[in-house]
Each structure stands twice: as C-alpha cells, then as structure tokens.
XYZ file of C-alpha atoms in Angstrom:
127
model
C 230.534 15.413 166.333
C 230.619 16.490 170.527
C 233.350 19.068 171.165
C 234.449 19.509 174.442
C 237.178 22.969 174.771
C 239.434 23.072 177.744
C 241.614 26.507 177.285
C 243.647 28.237 179.041
C 246.017 31.361 179.375
C 250.323 31.257 180.168
C 250.422 34.375 181.588
C 253.921 35.662 181.090
C 255.028 38.223 184.266
C 253.866 40.997 183.125
C 249.723 41.010 182.665
C 251.227 39.559 178.377
C 249.310 36.729 177.356
C 253.049 34.161 176.507
C 249.824 31.816 175.059
C 247.339 29.662 175.130
C 247.240 26.157 175.399
C 244.162 24.313 173.702
C 242.297 21.461 174.031
C 239.282 20.045 172.517
C 237.887 15.990 172.631
C 236.689 15.428 170.037
C 233.797 12.394 169.440
C 231.330 10.670 167.512
C 227.906 11.965 168.784
C 226.710 8.263 169.616
C 230.286 7.889 171.755
C 229.098 10.638 173.901
C 226.410 8.938 175.891
C 228.615 6.055 176.455
C 232.522 7.851 176.810
C 232.679 7.425 180.757
C 231.330 3.736 181.444
C 233.866 0.233 181.941
C 234.374 0.578 177.627
C 238.080 2.068 177.183
C 238.489 4.280 174.412
C 241.464 5.184 171.956
C 242.402 8.455 171.737
C 244.337 9.948 168.980
C 246.625 12.470 170.550
C 247.849 15.734 168.112
C 250.273 17.992 169.937
C 250.236 20.547 167.563
C 253.892 21.656 168.534
C 256.750 20.194 167.309
C 259.282 20.789 170.028
C 260.369 17.329 172.074
C 260.693 19.889 175.195
C 256.914 22.281 173.989
C 255.071 22.806 176.466
C 252.252 21.340 174.973
C 253.798 18.152 174.747
C 254.648 17.888 178.254
C 250.191 18.568 178.698
C 250.009 15.670 175.939
C 251.953 12.825 178.215
C 250.327 14.487 181.660
C 246.944 13.856 180.302
C 248.023 9.925 179.066
C 248.968 9.370 183.173
C 246.670 11.044 184.315
C 243.968 9.491 182.393
C 240.937 7.145 183.616
C 240.711 3.183 183.190
C 238.341 4.111 180.414
C 240.494 5.833 177.949
C 244.190 5.472 176.661
C 245.730 8.153 175.029
C 247.930 7.603 172.184
C 251.180 10.768 170.842
C 250.068 10.338 166.841
C 253.664 12.325 165.854
C 252.494 14.654 162.920
C 256.809 15.597 163.000
C 257.086 12.819 160.375
C 254.776 14.290 158.139
C 255.771 15.551 154.720
C 254.463 18.995 153.427
C 250.696 17.878 151.918
C 250.476 17.252 148.317
C 247.223 16.578 146.476
C 249.800 15.265 143.553
C 251.302 12.071 145.044
C 247.698 11.119 147.511
C 247.113 9.042 144.819
C 247.001 5.291 144.328
C 250.565 4.596 146.680
C 250.246 7.744 149.227
C 254.103 8.199 151.056
C 253.579 5.185 153.698
C 254.140 8.426 156.533
C 250.548 9.339 154.770
C 248.663 6.330 155.571
C 250.319 5.315 159.131
C 248.985 8.213 159.973
C 245.504 8.662 158.789
C 245.934 4.353 159.981
C 246.111 5.464 163.722
C 243.379 8.258 163.775
C 240.178 5.517 161.700
C 241.801 3.485 164.784
C 240.693 5.686 167.518
C 237.296 7.283 169.194
C 238.249 9.805 169.031
C 240.853 12.723 168.903
C 242.626 14.727 171.552
C 244.740 18.169 169.930
C 246.907 19.296 172.502
C 248.049 23.214 170.444
C 249.572 26.523 171.153
C 247.677 29.337 169.696
C 249.149 31.591 168.068
C 247.272 34.985 166.712
C 243.893 33.437 167.302
C 244.804 30.284 165.211
C 246.564 26.770 165.912
C 250.807 26.163 163.956
C 251.231 25.524 160.306
C 252.171 22.013 161.474
C 249.353 20.810 162.610
C 246.926 23.337 159.630
C 248.734 20.850 157.541
C-alpha cells in the first residue's frame, strides 16, 4: 500500500492549534502507476467526525466536488455502524457491517478525512 498524506492545522488565533485536519489517501502500490490515467477510480471517503456540520465533512464534500474526472469520491457513513462486537460478527453480521464492508471492498482506494485529537483519530473512527 502507498499513502499520500496531507496535514493542515486550524489556528484558534492565539497561536494554539484548535484542530488538525489529516488526510490519508491509500492505494495498493500496483494502482499508483495508473491512478491519474484515463481510468476512473472509485474512492471511499471516511469522515472521522460524526457532526453533520463538521469541518472535516465540509472538506470531504469539497474534495468530492473538486476531484478530477478520473476520481469518483463516495462518502461512506460511519455514524450508522454499531459499536464493534465480535460476538455478533459471525456468519450473519449486522446489515450495517455488511454494507460498510461492501462499500470499502468496491473502492479502489480509501480517503480518511478526520480531525486529530491528542495525536490520534476520534473514537468513532477507531471503532
């Protein structure tokens, strides 16, 4: 896997960092060579904040609008996922698990747009 990382801080105005936006774009290495060719690649976008008006969601939506024609960005919602429980993740997992896995499995790459809290990602994304 190859990752392209972009990181940008949001200043409170007093020199302190209010939040940092970290963007990871991950592709299998064999797809890096033709990622900007004429073939359309589907990218699953995971937004690390559950707030409907989060800065990260706005960034993800803007990226989807500004993406070149060779990239189709689809936001994959994580707010509908129940907390992970290995006991119910058996032969017939919850429909939300299956839908999430299907969306990620169909994508050529994954883009994480997430706030950074204490040098880590939010709990909702860790789940």
